[in-house]
GROMACS .gro file of C-alpha atoms in nm:
model
  370
    1UNK     CA    1  -1.654   1.278   1.411
    2UNK     CA    2  -1.484   1.444   1.116
    3UNK     CA    3  -1.176   1.444   0.897
    4UNK     CA    4  -0.830   1.387   1.040
    5UNK     CA    5  -0.605   1.672   0.930
    6UNK     CA    6  -0.227   1.711   0.967
    7UNK     CA    7  -0.093   2.056   0.879
    8UNK     CA    8   0.277   2.135   0.847
    9UNK     CA    9   0.368   1.845   1.074
   10UNK     CA   10   0.741   1.796   1.127
   11UNK     CA   11   0.910   1.554   1.366
   12UNK     CA   12   1.279   1.575   1.451
   13UNK     CA   13   1.486   1.341   1.664
   14UNK     CA   14   1.794   1.547   1.734
   15UNK     CA   15   1.954   1.632   1.401
   16UNK     CA   16   1.744   1.372   1.216
   17UNK     CA   17   1.413   1.479   1.059
   18UNK     CA   18   1.178   1.181   1.044
   19UNK     CA   19   0.879   1.367   0.898
   20UNK     CA   20   0.911   1.681   0.684
   21UNK     CA   21   0.638   1.949   0.687
   22UNK     CA   22   0.360   1.699   0.623
   23UNK     CA   23   0.015   1.812   0.505
   24UNK     CA   24  -0.241   1.531   0.501
   25UNK     CA   25  -0.618   1.490   0.514
   26UNK     CA   26  -0.774   1.155   0.602
   27UNK     CA   27  -1.146   1.171   0.516
   28UNK     CA   28  -1.396   1.065   0.781
   29UNK     CA   29  -1.502   0.703   0.743
   30UNK     CA   30  -1.226   0.611   0.500
   31UNK     CA   31  -0.971   0.328   0.505
   32UNK     CA   32  -0.643   0.514   0.462
   33UNK     CA   33  -0.301   0.351   0.423
   34UNK     CA   34   0.045   0.496   0.480
   35UNK     CA   35   0.276   0.283   0.267
   36UNK     CA   36   0.652   0.289   0.252
   37UNK     CA   37   0.979   0.118   0.345
   38UNK     CA   38   1.124   0.106   0.695
   39UNK     CA   39   1.246   0.445   0.809
   40UNK     CA   40   1.023   0.647   0.574
   41UNK     CA   41   0.832   0.818   0.858
   42UNK     CA   42   0.500   0.635   0.837
   43UNK     CA   43   0.503   0.489   1.190
   44UNK     CA   44   0.622   0.821   1.336
   45UNK     CA   45   0.327   0.989   1.162
   46UNK     CA   46   0.088   0.733   1.310
   47UNK     CA   47   0.234   0.780   1.658
   48UNK     CA   48   0.186   1.156   1.634
   49UNK     CA   49  -0.182   1.102   1.552
   50UNK     CA   50  -0.212   0.864   1.848
   51UNK     CA   51  -0.032   1.098   2.090
   52UNK     CA   52   0.265   0.867   2.141
   53UNK     CA   53   0.495   1.125   1.982
   54UNK     CA   54   0.460   1.503   1.987
   55UNK     CA   55   0.527   1.696   1.664
   56UNK     CA   56   0.824   1.929   1.663
   57UNK     CA   57   0.600   2.169   1.470
   58UNK     CA   58   0.263   2.165   1.300
   59UNK     CA   59  -0.087   2.065   1.412
   60UNK     CA   60  -0.302   1.751   1.426
   61UNK     CA   61  -0.678   1.810   1.412
   62UNK     CA   62  -0.969   1.570   1.432
   63UNK     CA   63  -1.314   1.693   1.338
   64UNK     CA   64  -1.191   2.051   1.366
   65UNK     CA   65  -1.050   2.002   1.719
   66UNK     CA   66  -0.678   2.058   1.774
   67UNK     CA   67  -0.549   1.742   1.944
   68UNK     CA   68  -0.177   1.807   1.887
   69UNK     CA   69  -0.086   1.834   2.257
   70UNK     CA   70  -0.347   1.602   2.406
   71UNK     CA   71  -0.236   1.289   2.592
   72UNK     CA   72  -0.317   0.957   2.424
   73UNK     CA   73  -0.600   0.879   2.667
   74UNK     CA   74  -0.758   1.220   2.595
   75UNK     CA   75  -0.792   1.150   2.223
   76UNK     CA   76  -1.083   0.965   2.058
   77UNK     CA   77  -0.824   0.736   1.899
   78UNK     CA   78  -0.723   0.373   1.958
   79UNK     CA   79  -0.428   0.178   1.824
   80UNK     CA   80  -0.389  -0.188   1.725
   81UNK     CA   81  -0.023  -0.293   1.729
   82UNK     CA   82   0.155  -0.578   1.552
   83UNK     CA   83   0.223  -0.739   1.891
   84UNK     CA   84  -0.151  -0.731   1.987
   85UNK     CA   85  -0.054  -0.656   2.353
   86UNK     CA   86  -0.327  -0.879   2.498
   87UNK     CA   87  -0.337  -0.956   2.870
   88UNK     CA   88  -0.236  -1.325   2.895
   89UNK     CA   89  -0.407  -1.379   3.232
   90UNK     CA   90  -0.747  -1.253   3.108
   91UNK     CA   91  -0.982  -1.446   2.884
   92UNK     CA   92  -1.104  -1.308   2.552
   93UNK     CA   93  -1.418  -1.145   2.694
   94UNK     CA   94  -1.225  -0.973   2.973
   95UNK     CA   95  -0.958  -0.852   2.731
   96UNK     CA   96  -1.225  -0.694   2.510
   97UNK     CA   97  -1.407  -0.543   2.811
   98UNK     CA   98  -1.091  -0.401   2.969
   99UNK     CA   99  -1.120  -0.048   2.831
  100UNK     CA  100  -1.486  -0.009   2.927
  101UNK     CA  101  -1.432  -0.140   3.280
  102UNK     CA  102  -1.132   0.086   3.326
  103UNK     CA  103  -1.366   0.379   3.258
  104UNK     CA  104  -1.599   0.260   3.532
  105UNK     CA  105  -1.853   0.071   3.325
  106UNK     CA  106  -1.993  -0.236   3.501
  107UNK     CA  107  -2.258  -0.370   3.262
  108UNK     CA  108  -2.064  -0.447   2.946
  109UNK     CA  109  -2.169  -0.803   2.857
  110UNK     CA  110  -2.401  -0.708   2.570
  111UNK     CA  111  -2.142  -0.480   2.410
  112UNK     CA  112  -1.867  -0.741   2.444
  113UNK     CA  113  -2.089  -1.007   2.288
  114UNK     CA  114  -2.177  -0.778   1.995
  115UNK     CA  115  -1.813  -0.694   1.938
  116UNK     CA  116  -1.701  -1.059   1.947
  117UNK     CA  117  -1.975  -1.140   1.697
  118UNK     CA  118  -1.847  -0.861   1.473
  119UNK     CA  119  -1.499  -1.017   1.464
  120UNK     CA  120  -1.646  -1.369   1.442
  121UNK     CA  121  -1.514  -1.491   1.779
  122UNK     CA  122  -1.845  -1.525   1.961
  123UNK     CA  123  -1.782  -1.884   2.070
  124UNK     CA  124  -1.425  -1.827   2.199
  125UNK     CA  125  -1.494  -1.573   2.473
  126UNK     CA  126  -1.375  -1.794   2.760
  127UNK     CA  127  -1.040  -1.884   2.610
  128UNK     CA  128  -0.710  -1.725   2.710
  129UNK     CA  129  -0.493  -1.554   2.444
  130UNK     CA  130  -0.242  -1.840   2.460
  131UNK     CA  131  -0.514  -2.078   2.338
  132UNK     CA  132  -0.577  -1.875   2.022
  133UNK     CA  133  -0.411  -1.866   1.682
  134UNK     CA  134  -0.231  -1.553   1.563
  135UNK     CA  135  -0.528  -1.449   1.351
  136UNK     CA  136  -0.769  -1.496   1.641
  137UNK     CA  137  -0.547  -1.289   1.871
  138UNK     CA  138  -0.542  -1.016   1.609
  139UNK     CA  139  -0.924  -1.015   1.604
  140UNK     CA  140  -0.935  -0.987   1.984
  141UNK     CA  141  -0.701  -0.687   1.973
  142UNK     CA  142  -0.923  -0.530   1.707
  143UNK     CA  143  -1.240  -0.591   1.912
  144UNK     CA  144  -1.075  -0.444   2.223
  145UNK     CA  145  -0.993  -0.126   2.031
  146UNK     CA  146  -1.330  -0.094   1.855
  147UNK     CA  147  -1.543  -0.141   2.167
  148UNK     CA  148  -1.418   0.195   2.294
  149UNK     CA  149  -1.587   0.358   1.992
  150UNK     CA  150  -1.290   0.565   1.877
  151UNK     CA  151  -1.332   0.817   1.599
  152UNK     CA  152  -1.010   0.690   1.439
  153UNK     CA  153  -0.856   0.344   1.462
  154UNK     CA  154  -0.480   0.333   1.405
  155UNK     CA  155  -0.336   0.007   1.271
  156UNK     CA  156   0.041  -0.027   1.312
  157UNK     CA  157   0.139  -0.318   1.082
  158UNK     CA  158  -0.124  -0.536   1.256
  159UNK     CA  159  -0.085  -0.828   1.015
  160UNK     CA  160   0.294  -0.841   1.009
  161UNK     CA  161   0.321  -1.139   1.247
  162UNK     CA  162   0.081  -1.359   1.050
  163UNK     CA  163   0.173  -1.616   0.787
  164UNK     CA  164   0.097  -1.535   0.423
  165UNK     CA  165  -0.230  -1.726   0.385
  166UNK     CA  166  -0.376  -1.596   0.711
  167UNK     CA  167  -0.263  -1.244   0.630
  168UNK     CA  168  -0.460  -1.255   0.304
  169UNK     CA  169  -0.771  -1.369   0.491
  170UNK     CA  170  -0.736  -1.098   0.754
  171UNK     CA  171  -0.694  -0.828   0.490
  172UNK     CA  172  -1.042  -0.906   0.363
  173UNK     CA  173  -1.179  -0.928   0.716
  174UNK     CA  174  -1.035  -0.592   0.820
  175UNK     CA  175  -1.191  -0.425   0.517
  176UNK     CA  176  -1.526  -0.591   0.593
  177UNK     CA  177  -1.516  -0.473   0.955
  178UNK     CA  178  -1.419  -0.119   0.858
  179UNK     CA  179  -1.705  -0.101   0.611
  180UNK     CA  180  -1.950  -0.239   0.868
  181UNK     CA  181  -1.855  -0.006   1.156
  182UNK     CA  182  -1.793   0.300   0.936
  183UNK     CA  183  -1.496   0.430   1.136
  184UNK     CA  184  -1.186   0.599   0.999
  185UNK     CA  185  -0.904   0.343   0.975
  186UNK     CA  186  -0.546   0.467   0.934
  187UNK     CA  187  -0.320   0.175   0.849
  188UNK     CA  188   0.060   0.170   0.836
  189UNK     CA  189   0.227  -0.100   0.626
  190UNK     CA  190   0.532  -0.172   0.410
  191UNK     CA  191   0.335  -0.434   0.212
  192UNK     CA  192   0.214  -0.273  -0.112
  193UNK     CA  193  -0.033  -0.551  -0.191
  194UNK     CA  194  -0.187  -0.519   0.156
  195UNK     CA  195  -0.234  -0.144   0.112
  196UNK     CA  196  -0.393  -0.185  -0.231
  197UNK     CA  197  -0.634  -0.457  -0.119
  198UNK     CA  198  -0.766  -0.275   0.187
  199UNK     CA  199  -0.734   0.100   0.144
  200UNK     CA  200  -0.958   0.352  -0.028
  201UNK     CA  201  -0.664   0.593  -0.038
  202UNK     CA  202  -0.291   0.519  -0.025
  203UNK     CA  203  -0.016   0.766   0.060
  204UNK     CA  204   0.329   0.643  -0.048
  205UNK     CA  205   0.596   0.783   0.186
  206UNK     CA  206   0.967   0.812   0.123
  207UNK     CA  207   1.224   0.996   0.332
  208UNK     CA  208   0.964   1.158   0.557
  209UNK     CA  209   0.760   1.298   0.269
  210UNK     CA  210   0.460   1.182   0.067
  211UNK     CA  211   0.562   1.096  -0.289
  212UNK     CA  212   0.207   1.039  -0.412
  213UNK     CA  213  -0.142   1.008  -0.267
  214UNK     CA  214  -0.460   0.874  -0.424
  215UNK     CA  215  -0.672   0.566  -0.496
  216UNK     CA  216  -0.463   0.247  -0.531
  217UNK     CA  217  -0.548   0.201  -0.898
  218UNK     CA  218  -0.438   0.557  -0.978
  219UNK     CA  219  -0.101   0.515  -0.807
  220UNK     CA  220  -0.042   0.182  -0.974
  221UNK     CA  221  -0.151   0.276  -1.327
  222UNK     CA  222   0.001   0.626  -1.333
  223UNK     CA  223   0.282   0.665  -1.077
  224UNK     CA  224   0.411   1.018  -1.024
  225UNK     CA  225   0.773   0.922  -0.955
  226UNK     CA  226   1.017   0.641  -1.020
  227UNK     CA  227   1.004   0.557  -0.648
  228UNK     CA  228   0.628   0.497  -0.662
  229UNK     CA  229   0.660   0.305  -0.989
  230UNK     CA  230   0.914   0.067  -0.837
  231UNK     CA  231   0.788   0.039  -0.480
  232UNK     CA  232   0.422  -0.011  -0.567
  233UNK     CA  233   0.463  -0.331  -0.769
  234UNK     CA  234   0.721  -0.359  -1.046
  235UNK     CA  235   0.782  -0.141  -1.349
  236UNK     CA  236   0.991  -0.154  -1.662
  237UNK     CA  237   1.159   0.186  -1.703
  238UNK     CA  238   1.339   0.240  -2.032
  239UNK     CA  239   1.528   0.556  -2.120
  240UNK     CA  240   1.405   0.754  -2.417
  241UNK     CA  241   1.379   1.102  -2.570
  242UNK     CA  242   1.057   1.278  -2.665
  243UNK     CA  243   1.050   1.362  -3.035
  244UNK     CA  244   0.708   1.527  -3.056
  245UNK     CA  245   0.336   1.530  -2.985
  246UNK     CA  246   0.085   1.457  -3.262
  247UNK     CA  247  -0.257   1.611  -3.324
  248UNK     CA  248  -0.428   1.339  -3.121
  249UNK     CA  249  -0.236   1.437  -2.808
  250UNK     CA  250  -0.004   1.139  -2.825
  251UNK     CA  251   0.355   1.189  -2.709
  252UNK     CA  252   0.607   1.008  -2.931
  253UNK     CA  253   0.933   0.886  -2.777
  254UNK     CA  254   1.250   0.750  -2.938
  255UNK     CA  255   1.379   0.442  -2.752
  256UNK     CA  256   1.705   0.312  -2.898
  257UNK     CA  257   1.577   0.382  -3.250
  258UNK     CA  258   1.228   0.242  -3.194
  259UNK     CA  259   0.930   0.477  -3.169
  260UNK     CA  260   0.685   0.425  -2.881
  261UNK     CA  261   0.402   0.648  -2.766
  262UNK     CA  262   0.199   0.751  -2.463
  263UNK     CA  263  -0.121   0.951  -2.421
  264UNK     CA  264  -0.052   1.314  -2.333
  265UNK     CA  265  -0.238   1.279  -2.004
  266UNK     CA  266  -0.007   0.994  -1.898
  267UNK     CA  267   0.311   1.199  -1.946
  268UNK     CA  268   0.459   1.367  -1.637
  269UNK     CA  269   0.691   1.557  -1.873
  270UNK     CA  270   0.638   1.642  -2.242
  271UNK     CA  271   0.985   1.727  -2.365
  272UNK     CA  272   1.343   1.612  -2.326
  273UNK     CA  273   1.461   1.282  -2.183
  274UNK     CA  274   1.214   1.053  -2.009
  275UNK     CA  275   1.170   0.714  -1.852
  276UNK     CA  276   0.920   0.517  -2.059
  277UNK     CA  277   0.728   0.307  -1.808
  278UNK     CA  278   0.509  -0.001  -1.852
  279UNK     CA  279   0.402  -0.264  -1.598
  280UNK     CA  280   0.525  -0.622  -1.664
  281UNK     CA  281   0.173  -0.770  -1.687
  282UNK     CA  282   0.085  -0.515  -1.958
  283UNK     CA  283   0.369  -0.634  -2.185
  284UNK     CA  284   0.325  -0.917  -2.435
  285UNK     CA  285   0.591  -1.123  -2.610
  286UNK     CA  286   0.558  -1.222  -2.973
  287UNK     CA  287   0.798  -1.401  -3.207
  288UNK     CA  288   1.048  -1.159  -3.354
  289UNK     CA  289   0.904  -0.935  -3.629
  290UNK     CA  290   0.549  -1.065  -3.574
  291UNK     CA  291   0.418  -0.766  -3.379
  292UNK     CA  292   0.107  -0.569  -3.470
  293UNK     CA  293   0.241  -0.241  -3.615
  294UNK     CA  294  -0.038  -0.050  -3.435
  295UNK     CA  295   0.111  -0.138  -3.096
  296UNK     CA  296   0.415  -0.002  -2.919
  297UNK     CA  297   0.697  -0.241  -3.006
  298UNK     CA  298   1.053  -0.294  -2.888
  299UNK     CA  299   1.223  -0.537  -3.128
  300UNK     CA  300   1.527  -0.758  -3.093
  301UNK     CA  301   1.476  -0.905  -2.746
  302UNK     CA  302   1.600  -1.244  -2.629
  303UNK     CA  303   1.440  -1.443  -2.347
  304UNK     CA  304   1.700  -1.481  -2.070
  305UNK     CA  305   1.486  -1.646  -1.800
  306UNK     CA  306   1.143  -1.805  -1.757
  307UNK     CA  307   0.988  -1.881  -1.416
  308UNK     CA  308   0.660  -2.072  -1.399
  309UNK     CA  309   0.446  -1.956  -1.103
  310UNK     CA  310   0.118  -2.135  -1.177
  311UNK     CA  311  -0.112  -1.849  -1.267
  312UNK     CA  312   0.153  -1.683  -1.482
  313UNK     CA  313   0.501  -1.725  -1.623
  314UNK     CA  314   0.745  -1.450  -1.538
  315UNK     CA  315   1.002  -1.380  -1.805
  316UNK     CA  316   1.316  -1.172  -1.825
  317UNK     CA  317   1.391  -1.044  -2.174
  318UNK     CA  318   1.727  -0.892  -2.261
  319UNK     CA  319   1.688  -0.592  -2.490
  320UNK     CA  320   1.947  -0.520  -2.764
  321UNK     CA  321   2.107  -0.249  -2.547
  322UNK     CA  322   2.158  -0.495  -2.259
  323UNK     CA  323   1.874  -0.399  -2.022
  324UNK     CA  324   1.661  -0.684  -1.886
  325UNK     CA  325   1.286  -0.621  -1.894
  326UNK     CA  326   1.016  -0.812  -1.704
  327UNK     CA  327   0.711  -0.970  -1.863
  328UNK     CA  328   0.430  -1.150  -1.677
  329UNK     CA  329   0.226  -1.368  -1.913
  330UNK     CA  330  -0.093  -1.543  -1.799
  331UNK     CA  331  -0.078  -1.919  -1.854
  332UNK     CA  332  -0.362  -1.965  -2.101
  333UNK     CA  333  -0.398  -2.320  -2.228
  334UNK     CA  334  -0.406  -2.199  -2.589
  335UNK     CA  335  -0.076  -2.018  -2.563
  336UNK     CA  336   0.264  -2.176  -2.595
  337UNK     CA  337   0.543  -2.074  -2.360
  338UNK     CA  338   0.876  -1.922  -2.455
  339UNK     CA  339   1.213  -2.059  -2.350
  340UNK     CA  340   1.547  -1.895  -2.271
  341UNK     CA  341   1.723  -1.807  -2.596
  342UNK     CA  342   1.403  -1.742  -2.796
  343UNK     CA  343   1.411  -1.419  -3.001
  344UNK     CA  344   1.106  -1.203  -2.925
  345UNK     CA  345   0.961  -0.857  -2.969
  346UNK     CA  346   0.788  -0.683  -2.680
  347UNK     CA  347   0.456  -0.508  -2.740
  348UNK     CA  348   0.197  -0.324  -2.533
  349UNK     CA  349  -0.101  -0.094  -2.585
  350UNK     CA  350  -0.040   0.280  -2.604
  351UNK     CA  351  -0.270   0.350  -2.306
  352UNK     CA  352  -0.050   0.139  -2.077
  353UNK     CA  353   0.256   0.363  -2.126
  354UNK     CA  354   0.350   0.629  -1.870
  355UNK     CA  355   0.633   0.881  -1.894
  356UNK     CA  356   0.844   1.006  -1.602
  357UNK     CA  357   1.120   1.264  -1.575
  358UNK     CA  358   1.456   1.108  -1.662
  359UNK     CA  359   1.622   1.324  -1.396
  360UNK     CA  360   1.480   1.084  -1.137
  361UNK     CA  361   1.670   0.773  -1.030
  362UNK     CA  362   1.536   0.472  -1.219
  363UNK     CA  363   1.636   0.247  -0.928
  364UNK     CA  364   1.453   0.450  -0.661
  365UNK     CA  365   1.231   0.217  -0.460
  366UNK     CA  366   1.378  -0.102  -0.605
  367UNK     CA  367   1.616  -0.178  -0.321
  368UNK     CA  368   1.382  -0.051  -0.048
  369UNK     CA  369   1.251  -0.304   0.202
  370UNK     CA  370   0.902  -0.420   0.105
   0.00000   0.00000   0.00000
């Protein structure tokens, strides 16, 4: 076993380039997610690792071995697809044992039992796939892949066919199984919450390239681009101009006459025009002119919409210059709620501000399929 390494990998389909000169290292034993909208190149990248597509150029290595030109069955890699691809005429035990028996193994009962116990299906071994729920079928497909002891398990949107509640349950289960078996999992998804819940490392792809790679909390709290800021959750991006940096390494920005600030180490650029970014759950609303002067403050807002979601209320606030900003307020019993038409100021802590280059499109990632 060892790290999975892609070096200079490019994939072209005729005149269309699906993946551009990709360099990527997936550490051994990690849960790694490729996240992005449809058509970004994430599934093509996964298929090149699995041997289902051959790179136009570049190399794929696993544990120092070049596997770029190997056939799928020659690679220590297995794939779990969204469709599960179970054999309907075989029961659960025979589906799980299929790979071992195909390789000539006859005594597989103990391994099959252990694998079904791992995915918590030990008492369903005699059922056919058609007698199982979607989540149970997904577990069978996972057990069938894991029993072959691959060095890397590829997951191609494996939870996409499940309903929301079951998908949440299976996200936790997949992470538990990955931790228990210690294999490298490489997971492709367009669901940003799914990637953040399960993965140790997330690579956000856009247009065949990686926009940003790192731990989920790093990508969420300090996005490198407007695409990442918008695709990974939601962001308020407000145009401003940097007016200086003080002695405490705080960058000061003019936003429509109001001064807001960001720590120097949360500024992707330190001069000129910028997008001032802040996540909606980091923003607080206060009655107009009642803000703490120590906080960043945008005055003169008016609540234009309020949507109660149970845990929180999601507000839209129209700023004086016409832009609508999002605010997610937790529904604490001690706090009154605002109504459309209420005048408010928006405040947030300095350390929750991030600054991005204003040359980037503020709408990048917003309209992308999630």
